[in-house]
Amino acid sequence: MAIIYRYQIELHDSLYFATREIGRLYETEPVLHNYALSYALGLVDSEKYATTVPPENSYRYFCAEQVPQYQAQLTPLNQQGIYITPARSIYHASVLNTWKYADNRYHVEMKKTQKNIPSFGRAKEIAPESRFEGFLISQKPLTLPTWIRLGKWASKARVEIVETQESKLSGGEEDFIFPYPLNPLDVMFSHRVTRYDVINMPPVSLIKMVSLHGKYYRFNRLKIPGLMQYRFS
């Protein structure tokens, strides 16, 4: 028996992370990746959720090396039966900000510049009050934080559990459509994926409007793919 939480996240700051770069425009896709949510919700390397990792792979406020270690840090969630899906937008608006930067190094040799052109870029961010929704599947009760930080600017966001249900894994396999985004690596080993649209975003592109065949959990009228785990190859 799994406990399924339908969660919603409301932005209280503008959210930025570069999912698409078009020249000097850095665009934020209105989707929250499940890797990012796993870290933001404090599920990774947590004594509370029994997902601690060895010291060489630890994830804390300060990390000696800014190198992602997704496999080492997310695998303990599989062992505890915890999985979160990516979140889709149920309402969002975008804002476009222009930024400029300069060389602020001191005590450098003064050289005559060739052109007096400032360096600049534009960031398309998700506006405050935008809302996202997804699902958290766990084999035991969880208590999520009310406030989290997301994106490059550590934007403030509020987390709300909208609905909770207990559900058994289906006895047989069926064809069904899941309208929320999924991580293809996490679902392709347990289901036959037949049709989908791609959402290009690092570190693993997501898929949406997925037609698949396999076992599922029933959440109201929705069928959520069962047996999903964090996978990396």
mmCIF file of N, CA and C in Angstrom, residues 174-177 187-188 191-197 207-214:
data_model
loop_
_atom_site.group_PDB
_atom_site.id
_atom_site.type_symbol
_atom_site.label_atom_id
_atom_site.label_comp_id
_atom_site.label_asym_id
_atom_site.label_seq_id
_atom_site.Cartn_x
_atom_site.Cartn_y
_atom_site.Cartn_z
ATOM 1 N N GLU A 174 -2.144 -2.298 -17.813
ATOM 2 C CA GLU A 174 -3.124 -1.714 -18.731
ATOM 3 C C GLU A 174 -2.479 -0.589 -19.532
ATOM 4 N N ASP A 175 -3.164 -0.202 -20.601
ATOM 5 C CA ASP A 175 -2.802 1.001 -21.344
ATOM 6 C C ASP A 175 -3.485 2.192 -20.685
ATOM 7 N N PHE A 176 -2.755 3.271 -20.479
ATOM 8 C CA PHE A 176 -3.354 4.484 -19.914
ATOM 9 C C PHE A 176 -2.507 5.687 -20.284
ATOM 10 N N ILE A 177 -3.072 6.857 -20.060
ATOM 11 C CA ILE A 177 -2.400 8.122 -20.361
ATOM 12 C C ILE A 177 -2.183 8.867 -19.051
ATOM 13 N N VAL A 187 10.656 5.787 -15.651
ATOM 14 C CA VAL A 187 9.444 5.043 -15.988
ATOM 15 C C VAL A 187 9.672 4.004 -17.090
ATOM 16 N N MET A 188 10.720 4.159 -17.886
ATOM 17 C CA MET A 188 10.885 3.298 -19.066
ATOM 18 C C MET A 188 11.277 1.861 -18.716
ATOM 19 N N HIS A 191 7.611 0.327 -17.500
ATOM 20 C CA HIS A 191 6.463 0.476 -18.381
ATOM 21 C C HIS A 191 6.903 0.524 -19.837
ATOM 22 N N ARG A 192 5.985 0.200 -20.714
ATOM 23 C CA ARG A 192 6.225 0.389 -22.147
ATOM 24 C C ARG A 192 5.646 1.739 -22.535
ATOM 25 N N VAL A 193 6.522 2.645 -22.910
ATOM 26 C CA VAL A 193 6.112 3.999 -23.273
ATOM 27 C C VAL A 193 5.898 4.035 -24.782
ATOM 28 N N THR A 194 4.690 4.400 -25.206
ATOM 29 C CA THR A 194 4.349 4.316 -26.626
ATOM 30 C C THR A 194 4.238 5.676 -27.307
ATOM 31 N N ARG A 195 3.911 6.724 -26.532
ATOM 32 C CA ARG A 195 3.747 8.039 -27.162
ATOM 33 C C ARG A 195 3.950 9.125 -26.119
ATOM 34 N N TYR A 196 4.570 10.235 -26.535
ATOM 35 C CA TYR A 196 4.854 11.306 -25.576
ATOM 36 C C TYR A 196 5.331 12.543 -26.327
ATOM 37 N N ASP A 197 5.304 13.665 -25.633
ATOM 38 C CA ASP A 197 5.932 14.898 -26.086
ATOM 39 C C ASP A 197 7.143 15.154 -25.205
ATOM 40 N N ILE A 207 9.239 14.094 -20.263
ATOM 41 C CA ILE A 207 8.207 13.808 -21.253
ATOM 42 C C ILE A 207 6.848 14.124 -20.639
ATOM 43 N N LYS A 208 5.867 14.449 -21.495
ATOM 44 C CA LYS A 208 4.530 14.790 -21.014
ATOM 45 C C LYS A 208 3.482 14.185 -21.933
ATOM 46 N N MET A 209 2.228 14.184 -21.475
ATOM 47 C CA MET A 209 1.128 13.561 -22.214
ATOM 48 C C MET A 209 1.539 12.171 -22.667
ATOM 49 N N VAL A 210 1.924 11.372 -21.699
ATOM 50 C CA VAL A 210 2.560 10.078 -21.967
ATOM 51 C C VAL A 210 1.515 8.976 -22.072
ATOM 52 N N SER A 211 1.577 8.215 -23.157
ATOM 53 C CA SER A 211 0.788 6.986 -23.293
ATOM 54 C C SER A 211 1.701 5.821 -22.933
ATOM 55 N N LEU A 212 1.260 4.985 -22.013
ATOM 56 C CA LEU A 212 2.127 3.904 -21.559
ATOM 57 C C LEU A 212 1.316 2.682 -21.163
ATOM 58 N N HIS A 213 2.022 1.586 -20.997
ATOM 59 C CA HIS A 213 1.405 0.303 -20.646
ATOM 60 C C HIS A 213 2.151 -0.259 -19.452
ATOM 61 N N GLY A 214 1.419 -0.574 -18.391
ATOM 62 C CA GLY A 214 2.056 -1.145 -17.210
ATOM 63 C C GLY A 214 1.144 -1.052 -16.004
#
